[in-house]
The first five atom37 places (N, CA, C, CB, O) and aatype in JSON, in Angstrom:
{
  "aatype": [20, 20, 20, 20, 20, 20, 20, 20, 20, 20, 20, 20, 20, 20, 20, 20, 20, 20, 20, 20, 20, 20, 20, 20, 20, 20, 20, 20, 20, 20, 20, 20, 20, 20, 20, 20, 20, 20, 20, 20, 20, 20, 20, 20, 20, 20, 20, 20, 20, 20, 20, 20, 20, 20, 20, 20, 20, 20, 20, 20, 20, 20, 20, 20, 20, 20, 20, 20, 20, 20, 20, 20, 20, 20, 20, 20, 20, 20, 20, 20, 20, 20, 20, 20, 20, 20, 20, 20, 20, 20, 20, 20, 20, 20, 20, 20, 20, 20, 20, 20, 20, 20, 20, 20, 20, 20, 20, 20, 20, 20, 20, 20, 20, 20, 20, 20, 20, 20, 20],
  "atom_mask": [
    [1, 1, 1, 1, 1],
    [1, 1, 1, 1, 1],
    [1, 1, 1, 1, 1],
    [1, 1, 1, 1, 1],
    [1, 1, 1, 1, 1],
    [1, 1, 1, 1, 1],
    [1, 1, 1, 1, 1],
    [1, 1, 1, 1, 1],
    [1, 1, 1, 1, 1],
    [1, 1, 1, 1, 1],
    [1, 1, 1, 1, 1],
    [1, 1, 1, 1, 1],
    [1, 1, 1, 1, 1],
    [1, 1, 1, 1, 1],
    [1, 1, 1, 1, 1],
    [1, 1, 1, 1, 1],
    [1, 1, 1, 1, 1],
    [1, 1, 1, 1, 1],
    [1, 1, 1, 1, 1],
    [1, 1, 1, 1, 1],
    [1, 1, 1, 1, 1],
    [1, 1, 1, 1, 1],
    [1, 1, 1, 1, 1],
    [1, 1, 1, 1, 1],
    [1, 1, 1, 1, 1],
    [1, 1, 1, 1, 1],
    [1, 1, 1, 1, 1],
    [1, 1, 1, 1, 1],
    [1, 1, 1, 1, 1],
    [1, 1, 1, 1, 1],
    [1, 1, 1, 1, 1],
    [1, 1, 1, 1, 1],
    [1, 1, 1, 1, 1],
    [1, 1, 1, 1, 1],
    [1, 1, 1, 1, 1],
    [1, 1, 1, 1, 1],
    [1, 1, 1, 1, 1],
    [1, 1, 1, 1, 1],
    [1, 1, 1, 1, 1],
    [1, 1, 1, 1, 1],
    [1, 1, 1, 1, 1],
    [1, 1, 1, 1, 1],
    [1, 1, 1, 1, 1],
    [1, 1, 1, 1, 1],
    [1, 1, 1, 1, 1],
    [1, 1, 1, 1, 1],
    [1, 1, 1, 1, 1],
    [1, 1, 1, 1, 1],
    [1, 1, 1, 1, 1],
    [1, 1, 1, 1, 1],
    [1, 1, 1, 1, 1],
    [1, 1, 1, 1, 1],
    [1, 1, 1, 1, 1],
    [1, 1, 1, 1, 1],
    [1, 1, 1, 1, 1],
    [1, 1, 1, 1, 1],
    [1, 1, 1, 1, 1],
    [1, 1, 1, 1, 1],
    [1, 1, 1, 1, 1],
    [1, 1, 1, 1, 1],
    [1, 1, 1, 1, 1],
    [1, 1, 1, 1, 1],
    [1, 1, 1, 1, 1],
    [1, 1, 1, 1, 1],
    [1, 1, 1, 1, 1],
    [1, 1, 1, 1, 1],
    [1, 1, 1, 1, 1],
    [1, 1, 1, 1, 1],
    [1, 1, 1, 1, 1],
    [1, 1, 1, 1, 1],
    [1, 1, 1, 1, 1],
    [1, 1, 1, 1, 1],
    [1, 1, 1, 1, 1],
    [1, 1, 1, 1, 1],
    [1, 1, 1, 1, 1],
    [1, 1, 1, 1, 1],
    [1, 1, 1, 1, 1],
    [1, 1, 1, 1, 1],
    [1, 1, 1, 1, 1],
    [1, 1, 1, 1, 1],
    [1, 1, 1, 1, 1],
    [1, 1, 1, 1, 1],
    [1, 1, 1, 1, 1],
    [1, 1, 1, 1, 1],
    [1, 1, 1, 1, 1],
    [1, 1, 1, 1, 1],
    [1, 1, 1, 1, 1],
    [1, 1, 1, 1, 1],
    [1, 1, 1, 1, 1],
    [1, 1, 1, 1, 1],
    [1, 1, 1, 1, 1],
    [1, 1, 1, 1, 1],
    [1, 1, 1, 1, 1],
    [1, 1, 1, 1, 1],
    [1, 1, 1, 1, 1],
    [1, 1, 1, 1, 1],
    [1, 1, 1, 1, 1],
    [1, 1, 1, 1, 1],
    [1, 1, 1, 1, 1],
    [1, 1, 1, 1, 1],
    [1, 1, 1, 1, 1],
    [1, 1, 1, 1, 1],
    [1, 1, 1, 1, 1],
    [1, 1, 1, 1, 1],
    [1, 1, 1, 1, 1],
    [1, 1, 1, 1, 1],
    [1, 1, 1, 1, 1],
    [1, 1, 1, 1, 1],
    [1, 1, 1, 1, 1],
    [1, 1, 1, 1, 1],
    [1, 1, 1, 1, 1],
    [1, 1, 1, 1, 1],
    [1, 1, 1, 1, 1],
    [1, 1, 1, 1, 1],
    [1, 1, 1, 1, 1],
    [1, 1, 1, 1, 1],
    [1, 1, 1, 1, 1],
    [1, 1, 1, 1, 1],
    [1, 1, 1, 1, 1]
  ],
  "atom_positions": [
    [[-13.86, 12.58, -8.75], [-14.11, 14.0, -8.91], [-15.37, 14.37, -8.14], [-14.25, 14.38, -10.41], [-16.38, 13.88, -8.62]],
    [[-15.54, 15.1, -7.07], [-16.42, 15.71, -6.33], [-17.17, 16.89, -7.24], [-15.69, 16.2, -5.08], [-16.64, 17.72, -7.98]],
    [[-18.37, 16.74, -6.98], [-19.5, 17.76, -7.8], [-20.42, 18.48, -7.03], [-20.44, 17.0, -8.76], [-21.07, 17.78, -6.25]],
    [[-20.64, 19.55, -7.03], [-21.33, 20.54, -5.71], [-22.36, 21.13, -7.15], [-19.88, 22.15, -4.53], [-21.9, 21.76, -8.1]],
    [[-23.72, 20.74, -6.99], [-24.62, 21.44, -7.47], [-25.55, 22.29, -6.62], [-25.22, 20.67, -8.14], [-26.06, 22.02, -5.54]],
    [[-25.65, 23.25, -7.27], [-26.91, 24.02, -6.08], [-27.85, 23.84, -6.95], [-26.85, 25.84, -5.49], [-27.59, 23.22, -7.98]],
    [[-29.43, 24.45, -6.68], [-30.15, 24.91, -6.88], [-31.34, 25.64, -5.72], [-30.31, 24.16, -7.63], [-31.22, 25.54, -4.5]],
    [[-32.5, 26.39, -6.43], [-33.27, 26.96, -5.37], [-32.8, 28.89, -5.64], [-32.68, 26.07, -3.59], [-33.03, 29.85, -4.91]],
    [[-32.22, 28.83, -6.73], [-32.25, 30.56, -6.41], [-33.47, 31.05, -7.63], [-30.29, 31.53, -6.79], [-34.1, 30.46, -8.51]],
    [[-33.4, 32.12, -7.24], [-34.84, 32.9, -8.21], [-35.04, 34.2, -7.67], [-36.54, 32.08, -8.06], [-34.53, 34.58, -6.62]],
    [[-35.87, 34.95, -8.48], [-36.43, 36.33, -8.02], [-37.52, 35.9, -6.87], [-37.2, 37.27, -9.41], [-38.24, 34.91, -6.91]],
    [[-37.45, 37.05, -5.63], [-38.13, 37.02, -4.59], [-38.31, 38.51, -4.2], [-37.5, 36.15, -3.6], [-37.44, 39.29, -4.58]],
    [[-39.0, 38.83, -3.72], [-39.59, 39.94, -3.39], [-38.74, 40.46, -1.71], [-41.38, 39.54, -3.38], [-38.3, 39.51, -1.06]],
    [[-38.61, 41.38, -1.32], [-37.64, 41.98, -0.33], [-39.23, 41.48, 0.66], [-36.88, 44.06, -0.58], [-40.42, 41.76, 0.54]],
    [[-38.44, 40.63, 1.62], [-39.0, 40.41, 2.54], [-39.58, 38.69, 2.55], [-39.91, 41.53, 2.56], [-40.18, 38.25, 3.53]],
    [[-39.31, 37.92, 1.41], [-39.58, 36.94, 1.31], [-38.36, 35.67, 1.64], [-40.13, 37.1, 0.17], [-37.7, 35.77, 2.68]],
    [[-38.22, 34.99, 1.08], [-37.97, 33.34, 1.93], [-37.39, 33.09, 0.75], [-39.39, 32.07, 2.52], [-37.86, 33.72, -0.2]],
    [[-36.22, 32.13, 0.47], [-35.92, 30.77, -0.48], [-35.12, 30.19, 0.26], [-35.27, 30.89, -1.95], [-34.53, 30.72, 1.2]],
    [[-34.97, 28.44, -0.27], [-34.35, 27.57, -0.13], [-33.43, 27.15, -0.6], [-34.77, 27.06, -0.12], [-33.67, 26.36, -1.51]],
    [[-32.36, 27.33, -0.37], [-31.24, 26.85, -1.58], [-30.44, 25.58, -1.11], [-30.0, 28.14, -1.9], [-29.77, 25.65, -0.08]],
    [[-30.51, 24.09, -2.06], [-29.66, 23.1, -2.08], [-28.92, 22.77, -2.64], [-29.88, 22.45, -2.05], [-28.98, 23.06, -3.83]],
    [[-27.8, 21.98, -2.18], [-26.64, 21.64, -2.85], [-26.61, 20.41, -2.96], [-25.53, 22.05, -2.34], [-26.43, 19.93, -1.84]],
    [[-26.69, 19.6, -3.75], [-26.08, 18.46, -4.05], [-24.73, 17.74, -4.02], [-26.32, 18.46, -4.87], [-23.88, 18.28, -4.72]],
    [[-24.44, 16.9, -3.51], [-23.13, 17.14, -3.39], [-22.81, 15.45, -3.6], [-22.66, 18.02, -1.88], [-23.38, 14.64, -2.86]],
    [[-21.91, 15.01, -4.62], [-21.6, 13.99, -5.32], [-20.88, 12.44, -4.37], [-20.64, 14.72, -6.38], [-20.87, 11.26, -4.72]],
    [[-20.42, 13.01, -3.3], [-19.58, 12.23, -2.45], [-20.24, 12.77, -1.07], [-17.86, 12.49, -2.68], [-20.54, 13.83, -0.53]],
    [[-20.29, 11.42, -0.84], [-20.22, 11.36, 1.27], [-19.68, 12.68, 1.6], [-18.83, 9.98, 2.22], [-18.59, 13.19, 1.33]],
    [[-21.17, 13.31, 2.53], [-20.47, 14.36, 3.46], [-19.3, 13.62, 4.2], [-21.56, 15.02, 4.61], [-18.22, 14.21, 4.23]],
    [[-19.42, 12.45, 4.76], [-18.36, 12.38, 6.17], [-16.77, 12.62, 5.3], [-18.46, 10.36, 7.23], [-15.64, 12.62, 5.81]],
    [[-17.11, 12.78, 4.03], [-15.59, 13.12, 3.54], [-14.8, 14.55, 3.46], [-15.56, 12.7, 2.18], [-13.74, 14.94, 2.98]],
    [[-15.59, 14.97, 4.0], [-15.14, 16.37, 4.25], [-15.45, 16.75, 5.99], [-16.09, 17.46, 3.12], [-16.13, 16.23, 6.88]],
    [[-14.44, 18.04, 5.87], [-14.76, 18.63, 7.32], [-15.58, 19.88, 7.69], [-13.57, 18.92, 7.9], [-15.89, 20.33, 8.8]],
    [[-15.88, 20.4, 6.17], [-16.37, 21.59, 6.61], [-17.77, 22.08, 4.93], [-14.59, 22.84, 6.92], [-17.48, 21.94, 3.74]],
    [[-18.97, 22.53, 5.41], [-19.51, 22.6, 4.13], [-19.67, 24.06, 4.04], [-20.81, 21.75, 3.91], [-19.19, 24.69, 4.98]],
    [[-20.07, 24.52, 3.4], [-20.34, 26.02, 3.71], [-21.1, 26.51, 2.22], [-18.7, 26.98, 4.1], [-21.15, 25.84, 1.19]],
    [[-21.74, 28.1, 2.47], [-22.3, 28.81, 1.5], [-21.73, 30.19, 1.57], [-23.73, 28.77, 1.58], [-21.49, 30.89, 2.55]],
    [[-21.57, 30.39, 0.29], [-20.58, 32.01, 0.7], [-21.47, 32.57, -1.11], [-17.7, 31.79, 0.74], [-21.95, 32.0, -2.09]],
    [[-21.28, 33.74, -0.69], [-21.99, 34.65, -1.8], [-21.25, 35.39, -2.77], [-22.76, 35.65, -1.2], [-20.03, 35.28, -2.62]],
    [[-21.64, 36.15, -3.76], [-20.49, 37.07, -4.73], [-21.28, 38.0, -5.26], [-19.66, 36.29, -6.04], [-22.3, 37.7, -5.87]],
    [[-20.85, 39.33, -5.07], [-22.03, 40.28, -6.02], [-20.77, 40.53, -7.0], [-22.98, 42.06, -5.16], [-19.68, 40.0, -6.82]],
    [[-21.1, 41.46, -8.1], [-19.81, 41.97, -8.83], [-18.98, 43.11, -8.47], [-20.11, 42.25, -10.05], [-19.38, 44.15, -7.94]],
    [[-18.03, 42.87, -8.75], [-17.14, 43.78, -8.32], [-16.71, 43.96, -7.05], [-17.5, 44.74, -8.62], [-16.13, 44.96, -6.61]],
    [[-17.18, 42.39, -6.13], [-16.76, 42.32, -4.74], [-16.37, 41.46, -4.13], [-17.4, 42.59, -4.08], [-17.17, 40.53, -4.16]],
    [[-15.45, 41.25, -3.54], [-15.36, 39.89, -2.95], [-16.23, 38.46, -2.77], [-15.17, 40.2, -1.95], [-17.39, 38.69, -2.41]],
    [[-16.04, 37.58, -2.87], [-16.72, 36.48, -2.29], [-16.96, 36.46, -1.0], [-16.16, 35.44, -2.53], [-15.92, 36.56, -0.34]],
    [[-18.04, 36.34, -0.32], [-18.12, 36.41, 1.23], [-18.7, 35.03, 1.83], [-19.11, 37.69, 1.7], [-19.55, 34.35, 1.26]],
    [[-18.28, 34.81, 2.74], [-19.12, 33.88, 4.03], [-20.73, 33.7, 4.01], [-18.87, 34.67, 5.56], [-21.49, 34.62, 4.28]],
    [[-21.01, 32.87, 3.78], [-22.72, 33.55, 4.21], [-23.36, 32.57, 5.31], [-24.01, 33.52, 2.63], [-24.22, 32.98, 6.08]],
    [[-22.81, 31.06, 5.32], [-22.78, 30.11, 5.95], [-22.14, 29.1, 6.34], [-23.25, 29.89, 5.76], [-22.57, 28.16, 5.67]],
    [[-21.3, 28.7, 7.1], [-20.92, 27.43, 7.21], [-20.83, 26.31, 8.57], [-19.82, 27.61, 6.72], [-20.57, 26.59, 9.74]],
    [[-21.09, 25.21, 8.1], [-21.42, 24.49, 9.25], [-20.46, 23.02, 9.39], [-23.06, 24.21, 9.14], [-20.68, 22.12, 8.58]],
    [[-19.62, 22.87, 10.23], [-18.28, 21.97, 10.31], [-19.24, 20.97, 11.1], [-16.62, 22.66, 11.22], [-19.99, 21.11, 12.08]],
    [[-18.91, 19.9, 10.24], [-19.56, 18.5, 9.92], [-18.81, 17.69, 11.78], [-18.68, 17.57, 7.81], [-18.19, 16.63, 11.85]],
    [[-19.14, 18.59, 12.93], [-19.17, 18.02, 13.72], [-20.12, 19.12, 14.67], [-17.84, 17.52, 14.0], [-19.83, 19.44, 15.82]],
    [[-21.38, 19.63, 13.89], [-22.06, 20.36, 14.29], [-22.17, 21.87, 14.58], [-22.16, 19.86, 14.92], [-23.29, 22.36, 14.77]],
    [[-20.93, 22.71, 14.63], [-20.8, 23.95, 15.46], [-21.28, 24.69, 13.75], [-18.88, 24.36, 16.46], [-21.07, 24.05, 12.72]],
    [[-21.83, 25.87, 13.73], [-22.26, 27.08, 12.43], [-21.54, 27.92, 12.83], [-23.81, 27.75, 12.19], [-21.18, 28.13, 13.99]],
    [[-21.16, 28.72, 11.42], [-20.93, 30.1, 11.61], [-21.83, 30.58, 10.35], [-19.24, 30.56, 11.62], [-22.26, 29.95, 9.37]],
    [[-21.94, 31.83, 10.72], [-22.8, 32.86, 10.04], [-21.87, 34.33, 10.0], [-24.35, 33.04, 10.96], [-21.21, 34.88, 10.88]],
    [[-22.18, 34.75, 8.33], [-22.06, 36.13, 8.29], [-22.74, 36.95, 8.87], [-22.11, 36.49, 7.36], [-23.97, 36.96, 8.9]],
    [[-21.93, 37.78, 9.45], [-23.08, 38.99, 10.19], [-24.21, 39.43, 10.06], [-22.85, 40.02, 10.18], [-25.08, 39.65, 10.9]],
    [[-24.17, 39.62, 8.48], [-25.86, 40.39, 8.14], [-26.6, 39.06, 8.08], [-26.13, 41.46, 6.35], [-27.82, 39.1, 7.96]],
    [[-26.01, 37.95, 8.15], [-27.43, 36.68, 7.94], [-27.61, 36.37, 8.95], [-27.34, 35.28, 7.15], [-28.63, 35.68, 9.01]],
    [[-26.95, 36.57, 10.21], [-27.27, 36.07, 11.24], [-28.77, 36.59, 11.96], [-26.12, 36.28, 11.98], [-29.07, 37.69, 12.41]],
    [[-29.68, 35.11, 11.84], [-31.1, 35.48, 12.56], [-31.95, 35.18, 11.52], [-31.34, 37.07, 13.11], [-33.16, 35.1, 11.78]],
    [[-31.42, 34.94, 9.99], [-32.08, 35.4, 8.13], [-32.22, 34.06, 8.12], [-30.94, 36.24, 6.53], [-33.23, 33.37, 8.04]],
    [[-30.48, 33.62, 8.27], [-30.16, 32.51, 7.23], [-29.8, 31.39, 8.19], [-28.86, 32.88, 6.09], [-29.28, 31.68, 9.28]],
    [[-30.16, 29.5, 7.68], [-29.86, 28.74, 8.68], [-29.61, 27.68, 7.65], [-30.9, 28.55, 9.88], [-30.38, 27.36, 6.75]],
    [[-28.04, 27.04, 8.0], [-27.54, 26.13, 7.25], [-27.75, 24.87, 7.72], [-26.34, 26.34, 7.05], [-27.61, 24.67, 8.93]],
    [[-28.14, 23.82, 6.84], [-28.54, 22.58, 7.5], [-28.03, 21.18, 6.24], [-30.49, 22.74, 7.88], [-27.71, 21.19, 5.05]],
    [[-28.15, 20.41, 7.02], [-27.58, 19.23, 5.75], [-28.38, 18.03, 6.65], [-25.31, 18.9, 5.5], [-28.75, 17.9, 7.82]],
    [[-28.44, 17.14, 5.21], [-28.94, 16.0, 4.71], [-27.89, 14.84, 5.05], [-29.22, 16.18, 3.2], [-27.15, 14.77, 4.07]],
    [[-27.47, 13.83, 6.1], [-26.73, 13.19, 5.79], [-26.59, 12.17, 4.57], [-26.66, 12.89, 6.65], [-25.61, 12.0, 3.85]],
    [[-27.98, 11.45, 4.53], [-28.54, 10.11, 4.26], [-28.51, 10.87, 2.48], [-30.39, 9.53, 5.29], [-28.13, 10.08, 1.61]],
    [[-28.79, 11.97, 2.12], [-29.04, 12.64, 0.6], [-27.44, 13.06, 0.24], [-30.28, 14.26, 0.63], [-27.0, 12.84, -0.89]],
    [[-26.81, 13.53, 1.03], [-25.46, 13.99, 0.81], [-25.89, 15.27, 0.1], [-24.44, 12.94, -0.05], [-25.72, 15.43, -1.11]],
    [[-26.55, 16.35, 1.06], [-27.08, 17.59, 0.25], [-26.9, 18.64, 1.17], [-28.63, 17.53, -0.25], [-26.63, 18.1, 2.24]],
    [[-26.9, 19.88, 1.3], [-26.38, 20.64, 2.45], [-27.85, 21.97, 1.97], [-24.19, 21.18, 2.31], [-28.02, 22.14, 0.76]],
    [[-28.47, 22.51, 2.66], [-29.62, 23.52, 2.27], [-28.93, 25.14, 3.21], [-31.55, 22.74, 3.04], [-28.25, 25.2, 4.23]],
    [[-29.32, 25.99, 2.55], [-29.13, 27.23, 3.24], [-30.71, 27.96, 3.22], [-27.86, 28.17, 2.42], [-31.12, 28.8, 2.42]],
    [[-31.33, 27.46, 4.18], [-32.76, 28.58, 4.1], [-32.71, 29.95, 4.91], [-34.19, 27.8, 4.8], [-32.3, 30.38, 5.98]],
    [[-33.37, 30.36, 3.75], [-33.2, 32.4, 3.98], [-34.63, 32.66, 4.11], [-32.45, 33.6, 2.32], [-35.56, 32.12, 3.51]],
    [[-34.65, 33.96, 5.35], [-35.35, 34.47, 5.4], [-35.62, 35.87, 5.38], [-35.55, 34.01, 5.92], [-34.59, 36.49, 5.09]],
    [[-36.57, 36.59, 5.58], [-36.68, 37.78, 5.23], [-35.69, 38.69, 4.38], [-36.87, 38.23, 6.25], [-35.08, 39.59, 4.95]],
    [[-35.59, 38.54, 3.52], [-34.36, 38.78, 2.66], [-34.42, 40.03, 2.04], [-34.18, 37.78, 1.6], [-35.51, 40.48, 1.7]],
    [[-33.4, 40.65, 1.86], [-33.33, 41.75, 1.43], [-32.48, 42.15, 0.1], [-33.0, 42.31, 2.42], [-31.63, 41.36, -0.32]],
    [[-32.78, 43.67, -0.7], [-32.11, 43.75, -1.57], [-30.48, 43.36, -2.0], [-32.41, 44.66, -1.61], [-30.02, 42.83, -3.02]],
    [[-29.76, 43.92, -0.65], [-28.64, 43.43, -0.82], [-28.16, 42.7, -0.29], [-28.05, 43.93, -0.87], [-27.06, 42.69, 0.25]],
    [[-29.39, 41.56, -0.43], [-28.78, 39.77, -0.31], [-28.8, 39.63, -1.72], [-29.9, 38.33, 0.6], [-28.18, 38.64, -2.11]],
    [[-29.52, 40.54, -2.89], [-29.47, 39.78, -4.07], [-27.21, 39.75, -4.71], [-30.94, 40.92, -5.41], [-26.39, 40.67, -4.77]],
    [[-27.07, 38.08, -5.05], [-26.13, 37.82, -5.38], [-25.68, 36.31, -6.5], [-25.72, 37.96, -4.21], [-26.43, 35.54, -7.1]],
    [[-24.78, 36.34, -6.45], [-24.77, 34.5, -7.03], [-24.49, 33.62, -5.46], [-22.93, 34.05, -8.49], [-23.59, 34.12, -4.78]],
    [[-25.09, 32.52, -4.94], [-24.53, 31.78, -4.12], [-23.97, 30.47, -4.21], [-25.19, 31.78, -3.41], [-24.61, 29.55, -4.73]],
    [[-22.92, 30.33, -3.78], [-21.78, 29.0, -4.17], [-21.97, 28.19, -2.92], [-19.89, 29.47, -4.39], [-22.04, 28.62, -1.77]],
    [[-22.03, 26.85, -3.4], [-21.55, 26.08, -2.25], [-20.55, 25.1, -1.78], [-22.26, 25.64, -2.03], [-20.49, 24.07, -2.45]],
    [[-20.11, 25.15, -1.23], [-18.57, 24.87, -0.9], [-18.28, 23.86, 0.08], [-17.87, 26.08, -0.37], [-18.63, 23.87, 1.26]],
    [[-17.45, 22.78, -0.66], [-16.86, 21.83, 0.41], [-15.5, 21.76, 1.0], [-16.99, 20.69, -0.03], [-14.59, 22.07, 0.23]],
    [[-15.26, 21.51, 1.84], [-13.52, 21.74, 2.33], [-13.41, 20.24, 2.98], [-13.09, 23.32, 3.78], [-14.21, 19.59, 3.65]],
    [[-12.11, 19.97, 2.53], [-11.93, 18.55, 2.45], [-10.27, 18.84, 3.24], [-12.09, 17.75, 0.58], [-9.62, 19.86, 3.06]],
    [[-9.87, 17.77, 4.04], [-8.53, 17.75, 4.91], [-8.28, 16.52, 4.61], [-8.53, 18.05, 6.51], [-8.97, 15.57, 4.99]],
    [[-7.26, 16.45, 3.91], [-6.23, 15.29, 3.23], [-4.63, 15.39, 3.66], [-6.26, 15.47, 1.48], [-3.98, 16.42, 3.85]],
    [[-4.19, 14.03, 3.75], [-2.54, 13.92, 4.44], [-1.67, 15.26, 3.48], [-1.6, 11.86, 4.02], [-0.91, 16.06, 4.03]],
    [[-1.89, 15.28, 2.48], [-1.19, 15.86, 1.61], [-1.63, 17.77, 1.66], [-1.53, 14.96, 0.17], [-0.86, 18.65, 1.29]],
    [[-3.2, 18.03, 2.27], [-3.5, 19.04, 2.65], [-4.61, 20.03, 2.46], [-2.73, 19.37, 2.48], [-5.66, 19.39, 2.58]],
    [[-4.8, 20.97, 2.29], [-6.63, 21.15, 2.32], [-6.74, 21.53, 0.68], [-7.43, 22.81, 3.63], [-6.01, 22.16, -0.09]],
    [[-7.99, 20.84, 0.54], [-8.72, 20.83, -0.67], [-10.22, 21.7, -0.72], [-8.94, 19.32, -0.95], [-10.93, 21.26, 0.19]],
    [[-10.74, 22.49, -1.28], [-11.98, 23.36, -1.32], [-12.46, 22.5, -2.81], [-11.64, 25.38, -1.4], [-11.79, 22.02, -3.72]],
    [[-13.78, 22.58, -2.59], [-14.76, 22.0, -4.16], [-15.9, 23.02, -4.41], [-15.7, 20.22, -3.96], [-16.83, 22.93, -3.6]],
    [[-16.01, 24.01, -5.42], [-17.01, 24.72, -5.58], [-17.91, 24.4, -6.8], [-16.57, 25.92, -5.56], [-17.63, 23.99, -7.93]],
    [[-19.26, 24.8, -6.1], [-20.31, 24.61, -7.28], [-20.34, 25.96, -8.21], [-21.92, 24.33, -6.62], [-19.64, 26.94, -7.98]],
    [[-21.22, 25.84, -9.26], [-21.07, 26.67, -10.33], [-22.0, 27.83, -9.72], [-21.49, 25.98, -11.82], [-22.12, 28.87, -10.36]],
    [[-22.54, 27.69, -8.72], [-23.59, 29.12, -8.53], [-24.71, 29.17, -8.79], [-23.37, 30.17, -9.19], [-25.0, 28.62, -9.85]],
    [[-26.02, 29.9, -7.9], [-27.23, 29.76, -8.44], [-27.45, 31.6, -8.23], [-28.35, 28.48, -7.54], [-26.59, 32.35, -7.77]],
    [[-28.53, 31.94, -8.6], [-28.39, 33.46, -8.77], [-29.59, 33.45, -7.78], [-28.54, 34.3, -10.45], [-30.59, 32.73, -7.78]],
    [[-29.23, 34.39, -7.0], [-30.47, 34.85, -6.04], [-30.72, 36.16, -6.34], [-30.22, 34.75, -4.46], [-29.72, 36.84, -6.58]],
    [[-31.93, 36.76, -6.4], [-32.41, 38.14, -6.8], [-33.45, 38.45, -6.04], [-32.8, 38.31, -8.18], [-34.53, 37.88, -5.98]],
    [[-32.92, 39.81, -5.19], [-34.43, 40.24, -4.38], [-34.82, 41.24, -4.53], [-34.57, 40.26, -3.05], [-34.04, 42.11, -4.13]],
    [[-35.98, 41.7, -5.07], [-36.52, 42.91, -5.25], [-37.09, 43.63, -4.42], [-37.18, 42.87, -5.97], [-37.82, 43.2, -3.53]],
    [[-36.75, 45.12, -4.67], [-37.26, 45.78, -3.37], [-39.0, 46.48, -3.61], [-35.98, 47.16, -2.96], [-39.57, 47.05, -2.67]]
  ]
}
């Protein structure tokens, strides 16, 4: 059973910085793809980061330039550091593994850490 913990969210002030990590229970090389995607209420889940475990990122639009996804091989931990952040970055952020098996694709999500930015 694969386990995706985050932590690193908290109240921050509009214009400030956090770090958010994921823990992640099993060998990255077992997956193909890691990613961070966000949720406010009453809205979709969105993209916010992801980076395919043969180097190439993608970024959501509004994070692009904010936010930079990076991983740990040797820890098996994946980080999303944010910058200058704004009110409506405040959300819950998940982090997400995608796994490619003979039988076919598998996603593993963590329970969420709450990010809050005040304006």
């Amino acid at each position: 059973q694969v386990r995706l913990v985050e932590s690193g969210g908290g109240l921050v002030q509009s214009g400030g910085s956090l770090r958010l990590s994921c823990a992640v229970s099993a060998s990255l090389h077992s997956f193909n793809a890691m990613g961070w995607y966000r949720q406010t209420p009453g809205l979709e889940r969105e993209l916010v980061a992801q980076i395919i475990l043969g180097g190439a990122t993608n970024y959501g639009d509004s994070m692009k330039g904010r936010f930079t996804v990076s991983i740990d091989w040797a820890k098996n931990a994946v980080y999303l550091q944010m910058v200058s952040l704004k009110p409506e970055d405040t959300a819950v952020y998940y982090c997400a593994a995608d796994q490619l098996l003979p039988e076919g694709r598998r996603d593993y999500w963590g329970q969420g850490t709450q990010v809050t930015v005040s304006s």
